[in-house]
Amino acid sequence: MADYDNLDAVALLKKDHDTVDELFAKFEKASGDGSKRKIAEQICLELSVHAKIEEEIFYPACEGKVEEDLLKEAYVEHDGAKVLIAEISAGGPSDEFYDAKVKVLQEQIEHHVEEEEKRMEGLFAQARKAGLDMDALGQELAARKAELTEQYQSSGIPKPELTTMSEATV
């Protein structure tokens, strides 16, 4: 986790995006149920930790400083991803829709990343323009990321907590 220390908030979150992008590419090339399951589990872990630190730390810091609609969409996109993550975690590569769920999750995440990373009007650009203390936020995100990663690796990814939807169907 040391490689996340000393990154500002946006650099840390972008690094997470890149990590997950690489994992999705690995999943597409993977053959064999064991390999696919291992990569899918890593994707689910990374995304679960990432969503949690954004929702606990980064998004609240952005409240009132970025376009409200953009922030609301980000929360809804997270909830959609959490439902798929729960489905993928509960299933396995032999399930009929397993690969399709991973693919749809990938597409949702690619859209979400694009919304956050857009050059001028994206969430990250707006947060930077608002003058948020990205270094302090980065330290907070890195510490929480380390804590959650350890927790989820030892006790599993918890049932999704949805912010914008009344209940998960999983």
Tab-separated table of N, CA and C in Angstrom:
chain	number	residue	atom	x	y	z
A	1	MET	N	0.822	-1.190	0.000
A	1	MET	CA	0.000	0.000	0.000
A	1	MET	C	0.869	1.258	0.000
A	2	ALA	N	2.159	1.089	0.262
A	2	ALA	CA	3.065	2.240	0.345
A	2	ALA	C	3.073	3.052	-0.947
A	3	ASP	N	2.789	2.396	-2.074
A	3	ASP	CA	2.812	3.128	-3.339
A	3	ASP	C	1.642	4.105	-3.467
A	4	TYR	N	0.731	4.095	-2.503
A	4	TYR	CA	-0.374	5.048	-2.504
A	4	TYR	C	-0.090	6.232	-1.583
A	5	ASP	N	0.936	6.116	-0.753
A	5	ASP	CA	1.304	7.215	0.131
A	5	ASP	C	1.823	8.377	-0.706
A	6	ASN	N	1.589	9.565	-0.226
A	6	ASN	CA	2.070	10.795	-0.864
A	6	ASN	C	1.461	11.101	-2.225
A	7	LEU	N	0.363	10.452	-2.567
A	7	LEU	CA	-0.365	10.817	-3.782
A	7	LEU	C	-1.470	11.771	-3.380
A	8	ASP	N	-1.725	12.781	-4.221
A	8	ASP	CA	-2.880	13.609	-3.891
A	8	ASP	C	-4.136	12.801	-4.214
A	9	ALA	N	-5.280	13.313	-3.787
A	9	ALA	CA	-6.533	12.563	-3.896
A	9	ALA	C	-6.825	12.123	-5.327
A	10	VAL	N	-6.698	13.034	-6.270
A	10	VAL	CA	-7.029	12.709	-7.662
A	10	VAL	C	-6.054	11.672	-8.218
A	11	ALA	N	-4.766	11.826	-7.925
A	11	ALA	CA	-3.772	10.858	-8.405
A	11	ALA	C	-4.065	9.471	-7.834
A	12	LEU	N	-4.435	9.404	-6.561
A	12	LEU	CA	-4.743	8.120	-5.935
A	12	LEU	C	-5.967	7.483	-6.589
A	13	LEU	N	-7.022	8.253	-6.774
A	13	LEU	CA	-8.253	7.705	-7.358
A	13	LEU	C	-8.026	7.289	-8.809
A	14	LYS	N	-7.222	8.063	-9.551
A	14	LYS	CA	-6.898	7.692	-10.935
A	14	LYS	C	-6.066	6.414	-10.977
A	15	LYS	N	-5.175	6.256	-10.011
A	15	LYS	CA	-4.363	5.039	-9.944
A	15	LYS	C	-5.266	3.825	-9.726
A	16	ASP	N	-6.275	3.990	-8.870
A	16	ASP	CA	-7.267	2.922	-8.676
A	16	ASP	C	-7.964	2.596	-9.996
A	17	HIS	N	-8.361	3.637	-10.722
A	17	HIS	CA	-9.027	3.440	-12.017
A	17	HIS	C	-8.148	2.628	-12.958
A	18	ASP	N	-6.863	2.967	-13.022
A	18	ASP	CA	-5.924	2.267	-13.904
A	18	ASP	C	-5.763	0.802	-13.494
A	19	THR	N	-5.678	0.567	-12.182
A	19	THR	CA	-5.534	-0.797	-11.660
A	19	THR	C	-6.713	-1.662	-12.097
A	20	VAL	N	-7.919	-1.133	-11.936
A	20	VAL	CA	-9.122	-1.886	-12.281
A	20	VAL	C	-9.214	-2.099	-13.795
A	21	ASP	N	-8.828	-1.097	-14.560
A	21	ASP	CA	-8.814	-1.215	-16.018
A	21	ASP	C	-7.904	-2.368	-16.447
A	22	GLU	N	-6.734	-2.461	-15.829
A	22	GLU	CA	-5.789	-3.553	-16.128
A	22	GLU	C	-6.383	-4.908	-15.742
A	23	LEU	N	-7.082	-4.948	-14.607
A	23	LEU	CA	-7.701	-6.206	-14.170
A	23	LEU	C	-8.807	-6.659	-15.128
A	24	PHE	N	-9.604	-5.706	-15.614
A	24	PHE	CA	-10.641	-6.065	-16.592
A	24	PHE	C	-9.996	-6.630	-17.862
A	25	ALA	N	-8.898	-6.039	-18.302
A	25	ALA	CA	-8.188	-6.524	-19.493
A	25	ALA	C	-7.669	-7.942	-19.252
A	26	LYS	N	-7.157	-8.204	-18.051
A	26	LYS	CA	-6.673	-9.546	-17.700
A	26	LYS	C	-7.829	-10.540	-17.718
A	27	PHE	N	-8.987	-10.122	-17.187
A	27	PHE	CA	-10.147	-11.006	-17.133
A	27	PHE	C	-10.558	-11.419	-18.543
A	28	GLU	N	-10.561	-10.455	-19.472
A	28	GLU	CA	-10.956	-10.746	-20.859
A	28	GLU	C	-10.057	-11.796	-21.494
A	29	LYS	N	-8.774	-11.786	-21.138
A	29	LYS	CA	-7.806	-12.721	-21.722
A	29	LYS	C	-7.736	-14.046	-20.971
A	30	ALA	N	-8.261	-14.064	-19.770
A	30	ALA	CA	-8.137	-15.245	-18.910
A	30	ALA	C	-8.918	-16.429	-19.456
A	31	SER	N	-8.355	-17.597	-19.232
A	31	SER	CA	-9.091	-18.817	-19.557
A	31	SER	C	-9.005	-19.721	-18.339
A	32	GLY	N	-10.014	-20.488	-18.146
A	32	GLY	CA	-10.047	-21.359	-16.969
A	32	GLY	C	-10.797	-20.682	-15.838
A	33	ASP	N	-11.683	-21.449	-15.205
A	33	ASP	CA	-12.537	-20.910	-14.159
A	33	ASP	C	-11.759	-20.363	-12.969
A	34	GLY	N	-10.702	-21.067	-12.567
A	34	GLY	CA	-9.913	-20.631	-11.407
A	34	GLY	C	-9.296	-19.261	-11.629
A	35	SER	N	-8.719	-19.088	-12.791
A	35	SER	CA	-8.080	-17.821	-13.134
A	35	SER	C	-9.104	-16.688	-13.210
A	36	LYS	N	-10.232	-16.969	-13.871
A	36	LYS	CA	-11.286	-15.957	-14.005
A	36	LYS	C	-11.833	-15.548	-12.641
A	37	ARG	N	-12.085	-16.529	-11.785
A	37	ARG	CA	-12.632	-16.238	-10.461
A	37	ARG	C	-11.660	-15.360	-9.670
A	38	LYS	N	-10.372	-15.706	-9.711
A	38	LYS	CA	-9.360	-14.964	-8.956
A	38	LYS	C	-9.312	-13.498	-9.414
A	39	ILE	N	-9.330	-13.274	-10.711
A	39	ILE	CA	-9.278	-11.905	-11.252
A	39	ILE	C	-10.575	-11.155	-10.924
A	40	ALA	N	-11.708	-11.825	-11.085
A	40	ALA	CA	-12.999	-11.189	-10.782
A	40	ALA	C	-13.074	-10.803	-9.308
A	41	GLU	N	-12.571	-11.665	-8.434
A	41	GLU	CA	-12.562	-11.358	-7.001
A	41	GLU	C	-11.696	-10.138	-6.712
A	42	GLN	N	-10.565	-10.024	-7.415
A	42	GLN	CA	-9.680	-8.866	-7.234
A	42	GLN	C	-10.374	-7.589	-7.732
A	43	ILE	N	-11.072	-7.697	-8.862
A	43	ILE	CA	-11.830	-6.552	-9.391
A	43	ILE	C	-12.865	-6.105	-8.359
A	44	CYS	N	-13.610	-7.054	-7.813
A	44	CYS	CA	-14.659	-6.748	-6.832
A	44	CYS	C	-14.072	-6.108	-5.575
A	45	LEU	N	-12.938	-6.626	-5.122
A	45	LEU	CA	-12.280	-6.060	-3.945
A	45	LEU	C	-11.841	-4.619	-4.221
A	46	GLU	N	-11.122	-4.422	-5.326
A	46	GLU	CA	-10.628	-3.076	-5.671
A	46	GLU	C	-11.773	-2.075	-5.788
A	47	LEU	N	-12.824	-2.459	-6.496
A	47	LEU	CA	-13.948	-1.539	-6.705
A	47	LEU	C	-14.720	-1.269	-5.416
A	48	SER	N	-14.847	-2.274	-4.567
A	48	SER	CA	-15.568	-2.094	-3.302
A	48	SER	C	-14.828	-1.111	-2.400
A	49	VAL	N	-13.516	-1.272	-2.309
A	49	VAL	CA	-12.707	-0.359	-1.495
A	49	VAL	C	-12.756	1.044	-2.099
A	50	HIS	N	-12.597	1.130	-3.407
A	50	HIS	CA	-12.590	2.421	-4.101
A	50	HIS	C	-13.909	3.174	-3.897
A	51	ALA	N	-15.017	2.486	-4.088
A	51	ALA	CA	-16.326	3.124	-3.918
A	51	ALA	C	-16.494	3.617	-2.481
A	52	LYS	N	-16.069	2.798	-1.534
A	52	LYS	CA	-16.225	3.144	-0.120
A	52	LYS	C	-15.411	4.397	0.232
A	53	ILE	N	-14.168	4.474	-0.224
A	53	ILE	CA	-13.355	5.651	0.141
A	53	ILE	C	-13.850	6.906	-0.571
A	54	GLU	N	-14.360	6.740	-1.788
A	54	GLU	CA	-14.938	7.905	-2.468
A	54	GLU	C	-16.170	8.398	-1.717
A	55	GLU	N	-17.029	7.469	-1.314
A	55	GLU	CA	-18.282	7.842	-0.654
A	55	GLU	C	-18.070	8.361	0.767
A	56	GLU	N	-17.069	7.841	1.456
A	56	GLU	CA	-16.816	8.279	2.837
A	56	GLU	C	-16.028	9.585	2.902
A	57	ILE	N	-15.110	9.764	1.946
A	57	ILE	CA	-14.151	10.869	2.072
A	57	ILE	C	-14.221	11.864	0.916
A	58	PHE	N	-14.070	11.369	-0.324
A	58	PHE	CA	-13.925	12.296	-1.449
A	58	PHE	C	-15.228	13.002	-1.818
A	59	TYR	N	-16.307	12.252	-1.986
A	59	TYR	CA	-17.570	12.873	-2.385
A	59	TYR	C	-18.073	13.877	-1.331
A	60	PRO	N	-18.035	13.522	-0.036
A	60	PRO	CA	-18.466	14.531	0.944
A	60	PRO	C	-17.629	15.818	0.880
A	61	ALA	N	-16.332	15.688	0.592
A	61	ALA	CA	-15.469	16.873	0.463
A	61	ALA	C	-15.876	17.716	-0.745
A	62	CYS	N	-16.479	17.068	-1.735
A	62	CYS	CA	-16.901	17.751	-2.966
A	62	CYS	C	-18.273	18.412	-2.837
A	63	GLU	N	-19.035	18.027	-1.823
A	63	GLU	CA	-20.392	18.565	-1.643
A	63	GLU	C	-20.374	20.090	-1.673
A	64	GLY	N	-21.229	20.681	-2.484
A	64	GLY	CA	-21.330	22.131	-2.564
A	64	GLY	C	-20.215	22.802	-3.353
A	65	LYS	N	-19.267	21.993	-3.843
A	65	LYS	CA	-18.125	22.553	-4.571
A	65	LYS	C	-18.071	22.105	-6.028
A	66	VAL	N	-18.833	21.064	-6.352
A	66	VAL	CA	-18.921	20.563	-7.728
A	66	VAL	C	-20.402	20.517	-8.109
A	67	GLU	N	-20.666	20.325	-9.400
A	67	GLU	CA	-22.065	20.237	-9.843
A	67	GLU	C	-22.785	19.127	-9.086
A	68	GLU	N	-23.916	19.483	-8.493
A	68	GLU	CA	-24.670	18.530	-7.685
A	68	GLU	C	-25.115	17.317	-8.507
A	69	ASP	N	-25.547	17.556	-9.754
A	69	ASP	CA	-26.000	16.452	-10.611
A	69	ASP	C	-24.898	15.431	-10.847
A	70	LEU	N	-23.679	15.906	-11.024
A	70	LEU	CA	-22.535	15.023	-11.269
A	70	LEU	C	-22.293	14.127	-10.058
A	71	LEU	N	-22.386	14.712	-8.885
A	71	LEU	CA	-22.187	13.962	-7.647
A	71	LEU	C	-23.310	12.939	-7.455
A	72	LYS	N	-24.550	13.350	-7.718
A	72	LYS	CA	-25.681	12.422	-7.594
A	72	LYS	C	-25.525	11.239	-8.545
A	73	GLU	N	-25.126	11.526	-9.793
A	73	GLU	CA	-24.911	10.450	-10.768
A	73	GLU	C	-23.825	9.499	-10.300
A	74	ALA	N	-22.775	10.036	-9.697
A	74	ALA	CA	-21.675	9.196	-9.218
A	74	ALA	C	-22.173	8.219	-8.151
A	75	TYR	N	-23.001	8.701	-7.229
A	75	TYR	CA	-23.554	7.818	-6.200
A	75	TYR	C	-24.434	6.730	-6.817
A	76	VAL	N	-25.264	7.092	-7.789
A	76	VAL	CA	-26.138	6.108	-8.437
A	76	VAL	C	-25.302	5.081	-9.203
A	77	GLU	N	-24.271	5.556	-9.900
A	77	GLU	CA	-23.387	4.635	-10.631
A	77	GLU	C	-22.700	3.669	-9.666
A	78	HIS	N	-22.294	4.156	-8.517
A	78	HIS	CA	-21.689	3.279	-7.508
A	78	HIS	C	-22.674	2.208	-7.078
A	79	ASP	N	-23.920	2.604	-6.825
A	79	ASP	CA	-24.914	1.631	-6.381
A	79	ASP	C	-25.146	0.549	-7.432
A	80	GLY	N	-25.218	0.955	-8.686
A	80	GLY	CA	-25.370	-0.028	-9.764
A	80	GLY	C	-24.203	-1.000	-9.791
A	81	ALA	N	-23.008	-0.467	-9.622
A	81	ALA	CA	-21.810	-1.321	-9.607
A	81	ALA	C	-21.827	-2.252	-8.397
A	82	LYS	N	-22.247	-1.754	-7.239
A	82	LYS	CA	-22.264	-2.575	-6.024
A	82	LYS	C	-23.192	-3.776	-6.170
A	83	VAL	N	-24.321	-3.580	-6.824
A	83	VAL	CA	-25.259	-4.684	-7.041
A	83	VAL	C	-24.591	-5.756	-7.911
A	84	LEU	N	-23.938	-5.330	-8.982
A	84	LEU	CA	-23.235	-6.294	-9.847
A	84	LEU	C	-22.084	-6.966	-9.105
A	85	ILE	N	-21.346	-6.208	-8.309
A	85	ILE	CA	-20.231	-6.772	-7.534
A	85	ILE	C	-20.744	-7.871	-6.604
A	86	ALA	N	-21.868	-7.615	-5.945
A	86	ALA	CA	-22.455	-8.617	-5.052
A	86	ALA	C	-22.853	-9.872	-5.823
A	87	GLU	N	-23.418	-9.674	-7.012
A	87	GLU	CA	-23.822	-10.809	-7.862
A	87	GLU	C	-22.593	-11.618	-8.302
A	88	ILE	N	-21.560	-10.924	-8.720
A	88	ILE	CA	-20.331	-11.590	-9.187
A	88	ILE	C	-19.678	-12.335	-8.030
A	89	SER	N	-19.606	-11.679	-6.872
A	89	SER	CA	-18.994	-12.302	-5.695
A	89	SER	C	-19.743	-13.549	-5.255
A	90	ALA	N	-21.061	-13.527	-5.387
A	90	ALA	CA	-21.880	-14.656	-4.957
A	90	ALA	C	-21.869	-15.800	-5.972
A	91	GLY	N	-21.477	-15.506	-7.198
A	91	GLY	CA	-21.509	-16.508	-8.262
A	91	GLY	C	-20.137	-17.081	-8.555
A	92	GLY	N	-20.045	-17.642	-9.744
A	92	GLY	CA	-18.785	-18.228	-10.175
A	92	GLY	C	-18.748	-18.334	-11.680
A	93	PRO	N	-17.559	-18.552	-12.238
A	93	PRO	CA	-17.369	-18.589	-13.687
A	93	PRO	C	-18.247	-19.598	-14.430
A	94	SER	N	-18.747	-20.610	-13.724
A	94	SER	CA	-19.600	-21.589	-14.402
A	94	SER	C	-21.042	-21.098	-14.527
A	95	ASP	N	-21.383	-20.004	-13.831
A	95	ASP	CA	-22.732	-19.432	-13.936
A	95	ASP	C	-22.961	-18.893	-15.340
A	96	GLU	N	-24.176	-19.038	-15.812
A	96	GLU	CA	-24.516	-18.658	-17.182
A	96	GLU	C	-24.193	-17.193	-17.498
A	97	PHE	N	-24.436	-16.289	-16.559
A	97	PHE	CA	-24.284	-14.852	-16.832
A	97	PHE	C	-23.035	-14.237	-16.199
A	98	TYR	N	-22.138	-15.067	-15.667
A	98	TYR	CA	-20.963	-14.565	-14.945
A	98	TYR	C	-20.128	-13.615	-15.810
A	99	ASP	N	-19.682	-14.087	-16.974
A	99	ASP	CA	-18.855	-13.257	-17.853
A	99	ASP	C	-19.597	-11.994	-18.287
A	100	ALA	N	-20.889	-12.131	-18.542
A	100	ALA	CA	-21.696	-10.979	-18.962
A	100	ALA	C	-21.772	-9.941	-17.839
A	101	LYS	N	-21.904	-10.397	-16.613
A	101	LYS	CA	-21.964	-9.469	-15.478
A	101	LYS	C	-20.647	-8.720	-15.329
A	102	VAL	N	-19.542	-9.439	-15.480
A	102	VAL	CA	-18.225	-8.785	-15.392
A	102	VAL	C	-18.082	-7.769	-16.523
A	103	LYS	N	-18.537	-8.114	-17.721
A	103	LYS	CA	-18.445	-7.209	-18.868
A	103	LYS	C	-19.300	-5.948	-18.657
A	104	VAL	N	-20.515	-6.124	-18.175
A	104	VAL	CA	-21.390	-4.973	-17.928
A	104	VAL	C	-20.801	-4.105	-16.806
A	105	LEU	N	-20.246	-4.738	-15.783
A	105	LEU	CA	-19.581	-3.981	-14.720
A	105	LEU	C	-18.441	-3.156	-15.315
A	106	GLN	N	-17.660	-3.765	-16.197
A	106	GLN	CA	-16.560	-3.057	-16.855
A	106	GLN	C	-17.080	-1.829	-17.611
A	107	GLU	N	-18.151	-2.007	-18.364
A	107	GLU	CA	-18.717	-0.893	-19.143
A	107	GLU	C	-19.228	0.219	-18.228
A	108	GLN	N	-19.870	-0.167	-17.133
A	108	GLN	CA	-20.362	0.832	-16.174
A	108	GLN	C	-19.196	1.604	-15.558
A	109	ILE	N	-18.154	0.886	-15.204
A	109	ILE	CA	-16.995	1.522	-14.571
A	109	ILE	C	-16.280	2.436	-15.570
A	110	GLU	N	-16.160	2.001	-16.817
A	110	GLU	CA	-15.527	2.849	-17.832
A	110	GLU	C	-16.290	4.164	-17.988
A	111	HIS	N	-17.612	4.105	-17.987
A	111	HIS	CA	-18.429	5.323	-18.081
A	111	HIS	C	-18.216	6.201	-16.847
A	112	HIS	N	-18.227	5.587	-15.681
A	112	HIS	CA	-18.055	6.301	-14.417
A	112	HIS	C	-16.695	7.006	-14.380
A	113	VAL	N	-15.655	6.291	-14.779
A	113	VAL	CA	-14.295	6.855	-14.805
A	113	VAL	C	-14.241	8.053	-15.748
A	114	GLU	N	-14.865	7.910	-16.899
A	114	GLU	CA	-14.896	9.003	-17.875
A	114	GLU	C	-15.547	10.248	-17.270
A	115	GLU	N	-16.657	10.065	-16.543
A	115	GLU	CA	-17.354	11.182	-15.904
A	115	GLU	C	-16.471	11.862	-14.862
A	116	GLU	N	-15.702	11.062	-14.141
A	116	GLU	CA	-14.850	11.631	-13.102
A	116	GLU	C	-13.607	12.302	-13.678
A	117	GLU	N	-13.050	11.725	-14.754
A	117	GLU	CA	-11.760	12.180	-15.255
A	117	GLU	C	-11.832	13.164	-16.429
A	118	LYS	N	-13.031	13.483	-16.916
A	118	LYS	CA	-13.154	14.436	-18.031
A	118	LYS	C	-12.322	15.675	-17.766
A	119	ARG	N	-11.620	16.134	-18.796
A	119	ARG	CA	-10.625	17.199	-18.601
A	119	ARG	C	-11.136	18.480	-17.964
A	120	MET	N	-12.114	19.103	-18.514
A	120	MET	CA	-12.523	20.414	-18.009
A	120	MET	C	-13.677	20.342	-17.002
A	121	GLU	N	-14.682	19.534	-17.331
A	121	GLU	CA	-15.887	19.558	-16.499
A	121	GLU	C	-16.092	18.314	-15.645
A	122	GLY	N	-15.144	17.393	-15.667
A	122	GLY	CA	-15.276	16.179	-14.866
A	122	GLY	C	-15.244	16.477	-13.375
A	123	LEU	N	-15.650	15.491	-12.598
A	123	LEU	CA	-15.705	15.635	-11.144
A	123	LEU	C	-14.337	16.017	-10.576
A	124	PHE	N	-13.277	15.344	-11.028
A	124	PHE	CA	-11.943	15.630	-10.509
A	124	PHE	C	-11.506	17.053	-10.865
A	125	ALA	N	-11.762	17.469	-12.103
A	125	ALA	CA	-11.387	18.819	-12.542
A	125	ALA	C	-12.138	19.867	-11.721
A	126	GLN	N	-13.411	19.629	-11.498
A	126	GLN	CA	-14.212	20.571	-10.701
A	126	GLN	C	-13.714	20.638	-9.254
A	127	ALA	N	-13.353	19.488	-8.714
A	127	ALA	CA	-12.847	19.452	-7.333
A	127	ALA	C	-11.529	20.211	-7.225
A	128	ARG	N	-10.659	20.050	-8.219
A	128	ARG	CA	-9.381	20.781	-8.222
A	128	ARG	C	-9.638	22.286	-8.301
A	129	LYS	N	-10.548	22.678	-9.223
A	129	LYS	CA	-10.868	24.112	-9.384
A	129	LYS	C	-11.445	24.704	-8.105
A	130	ALA	N	-12.154	23.898	-7.341
A	130	ALA	CA	-12.786	24.367	-6.108
A	130	ALA	C	-11.763	24.603	-4.994
A	131	GLY	N	-10.540	24.152	-5.229
A	131	GLY	CA	-9.473	24.393	-4.260
A	131	GLY	C	-9.474	23.449	-3.070
A	132	LEU	N	-9.985	22.246	-3.255
A	132	LEU	CA	-9.942	21.264	-2.164
A	132	LEU	C	-8.481	20.933	-1.853
A	133	ASP	N	-8.195	20.624	-0.603
A	133	ASP	CA	-6.836	20.248	-0.205
A	133	ASP	C	-6.590	18.798	-0.637
A	134	MET	N	-6.116	18.652	-1.858
A	134	MET	CA	-5.957	17.315	-2.442
A	134	MET	C	-4.883	16.486	-1.731
A	135	ASP	N	-3.863	17.140	-1.175
A	135	ASP	CA	-2.816	16.394	-0.469
A	135	ASP	C	-3.364	15.782	0.818
A	136	ALA	N	-4.090	16.583	1.585
A	136	ALA	CA	-4.684	16.082	2.833
A	136	ALA	C	-5.721	14.992	2.531
A	137	LEU	N	-6.534	15.222	1.514
A	137	LEU	CA	-7.525	14.215	1.119
A	137	LEU	C	-6.834	12.929	0.667
A	138	GLY	N	-5.735	13.075	-0.053
A	138	GLY	CA	-4.980	11.910	-0.524
A	138	GLY	C	-4.471	11.064	0.630
A	139	GLN	N	-3.958	11.726	1.673
A	139	GLN	CA	-3.466	10.991	2.851
A	139	GLN	C	-4.610	10.251	3.544
A	140	GLU	N	-5.746	10.932	3.655
A	140	GLU	CA	-6.915	10.320	4.291
A	140	GLU	C	-7.412	9.126	3.474
A	141	LEU	N	-7.480	9.295	2.154
A	141	LEU	CA	-7.923	8.213	1.265
A	141	LEU	C	-6.971	7.022	1.348
A	142	ALA	N	-5.660	7.282	1.333
A	142	ALA	CA	-4.661	6.201	1.370
A	142	ALA	C	-4.771	5.399	2.666
A	143	ALA	N	-4.932	6.101	3.786
A	143	ALA	CA	-5.034	5.421	5.080
A	143	ALA	C	-6.292	4.554	5.134
A	144	ARG	N	-7.416	5.094	4.686
A	144	ARG	CA	-8.677	4.339	4.712
A	144	ARG	C	-8.640	3.179	3.714
A	145	LYS	N	-7.999	3.398	2.573
A	145	LYS	CA	-7.868	2.350	1.553
A	145	LYS	C	-7.098	1.160	2.131
A	146	ALA	N	-5.997	1.435	2.822
A	146	ALA	CA	-5.184	0.369	3.426
A	146	ALA	C	-6.007	-0.412	4.452
A	147	GLU	N	-6.736	0.327	5.276
A	147	GLU	CA	-7.556	-0.280	6.321
A	147	GLU	C	-8.655	-1.176	5.723
A	148	LEU	N	-9.385	-0.644	4.744
A	148	LEU	CA	-10.481	-1.405	4.125
A	148	LEU	C	-9.971	-2.607	3.334
A	149	THR	N	-8.853	-2.439	2.630
A	149	THR	CA	-8.300	-3.541	1.837
A	149	THR	C	-7.973	-4.713	2.753
A	150	GLU	N	-7.331	-4.425	3.868
A	150	GLU	CA	-6.989	-5.472	4.833
A	150	GLU	C	-8.256	-6.132	5.390
A	151	GLN	N	-9.230	-5.299	5.741
A	151	GLN	CA	-10.493	-5.799	6.299
A	151	GLN	C	-11.224	-6.692	5.296
A	152	TYR	N	-11.354	-6.246	4.051
A	152	TYR	CA	-12.084	-7.006	3.038
A	152	TYR	C	-11.336	-8.279	2.632
A	153	GLN	N	-10.004	-8.229	2.657
A	153	GLN	CA	-9.233	-9.421	2.313
A	153	GLN	C	-9.396	-10.489	3.391
A	154	SER	N	-9.496	-10.061	4.650
A	154	SER	CA	-9.597	-11.048	5.726
A	154	SER	C	-11.021	-11.527	5.976
A	155	SER	N	-12.009	-10.634	5.844
A	155	SER	CA	-13.374	-11.062	6.183
A	155	SER	C	-14.349	-10.997	5.015
A	156	GLY	N	-13.863	-10.700	3.831
A	156	GLY	CA	-14.722	-10.665	2.654
A	156	GLY	C	-15.372	-9.307	2.446
A	157	ILE	N	-15.861	-9.104	1.240
A	157	ILE	CA	-16.535	-7.848	0.897
A	157	ILE	C	-17.916	-7.877	1.536
A	158	PRO	N	-18.250	-6.849	2.308
A	158	PRO	CA	-19.572	-6.859	2.954
A	158	PRO	C	-20.713	-6.686	1.948
A	159	LYS	N	-21.907	-7.046	2.393
A	159	LYS	CA	-23.111	-6.833	1.573
A	159	LYS	C	-23.158	-5.361	1.187
A	160	PRO	N	-23.554	-5.046	-0.039
A	160	PRO	CA	-23.506	-3.650	-0.471
A	160	PRO	C	-24.430	-2.729	0.328
A	161	GLU	N	-23.879	-1.571	0.701
A	161	GLU	CA	-24.689	-0.523	1.318
A	161	GLU	C	-25.029	0.451	0.198
A	162	LEU	N	-26.305	0.528	-0.146
A	162	LEU	CA	-26.739	1.377	-1.246
A	162	LEU	C	-27.146	2.744	-0.732
A	163	THR	N	-26.672	3.769	-1.425
A	163	THR	CA	-26.940	5.147	-1.036
A	163	THR	C	-28.213	5.668	-1.692
A	164	THR	N	-28.457	5.243	-2.928
A	164	THR	CA	-29.513	5.857	-3.724
A	164	THR	C	-30.660	4.913	-4.068
A	165	MET	N	-30.521	3.655	-3.723
A	165	MET	CA	-31.558	2.668	-4.047
A	165	MET	C	-32.092	2.099	-2.756
A	166	SER	N	-33.371	1.790	-2.725
A	166	SER	CA	-33.979	1.383	-1.466
A	166	SER	C	-33.490	0.028	-0.955
A	167	GLU	N	-33.280	-0.921	-1.840
A	167	GLU	CA	-32.756	-2.209	-1.378
A	167	GLU	C	-32.072	-2.943	-2.498
A	168	ALA	N	-31.103	-3.742	-2.089
A	168	ALA	CA	-30.394	-4.569	-3.062
A	168	ALA	C	-31.202	-5.845	-3.254
A	169	THR	N	-31.147	-6.379	-4.435
A	169	THR	CA	-31.869	-7.620	-4.699
A	169	THR	C	-30.982	-8.838	-4.440
A	170	VAL	N	-29.828	-8.586	-3.862
A	170	VAL	CA	-28.903	-9.699	-3.592
A	170	VAL	C	-28.777	-9.971	-2.110
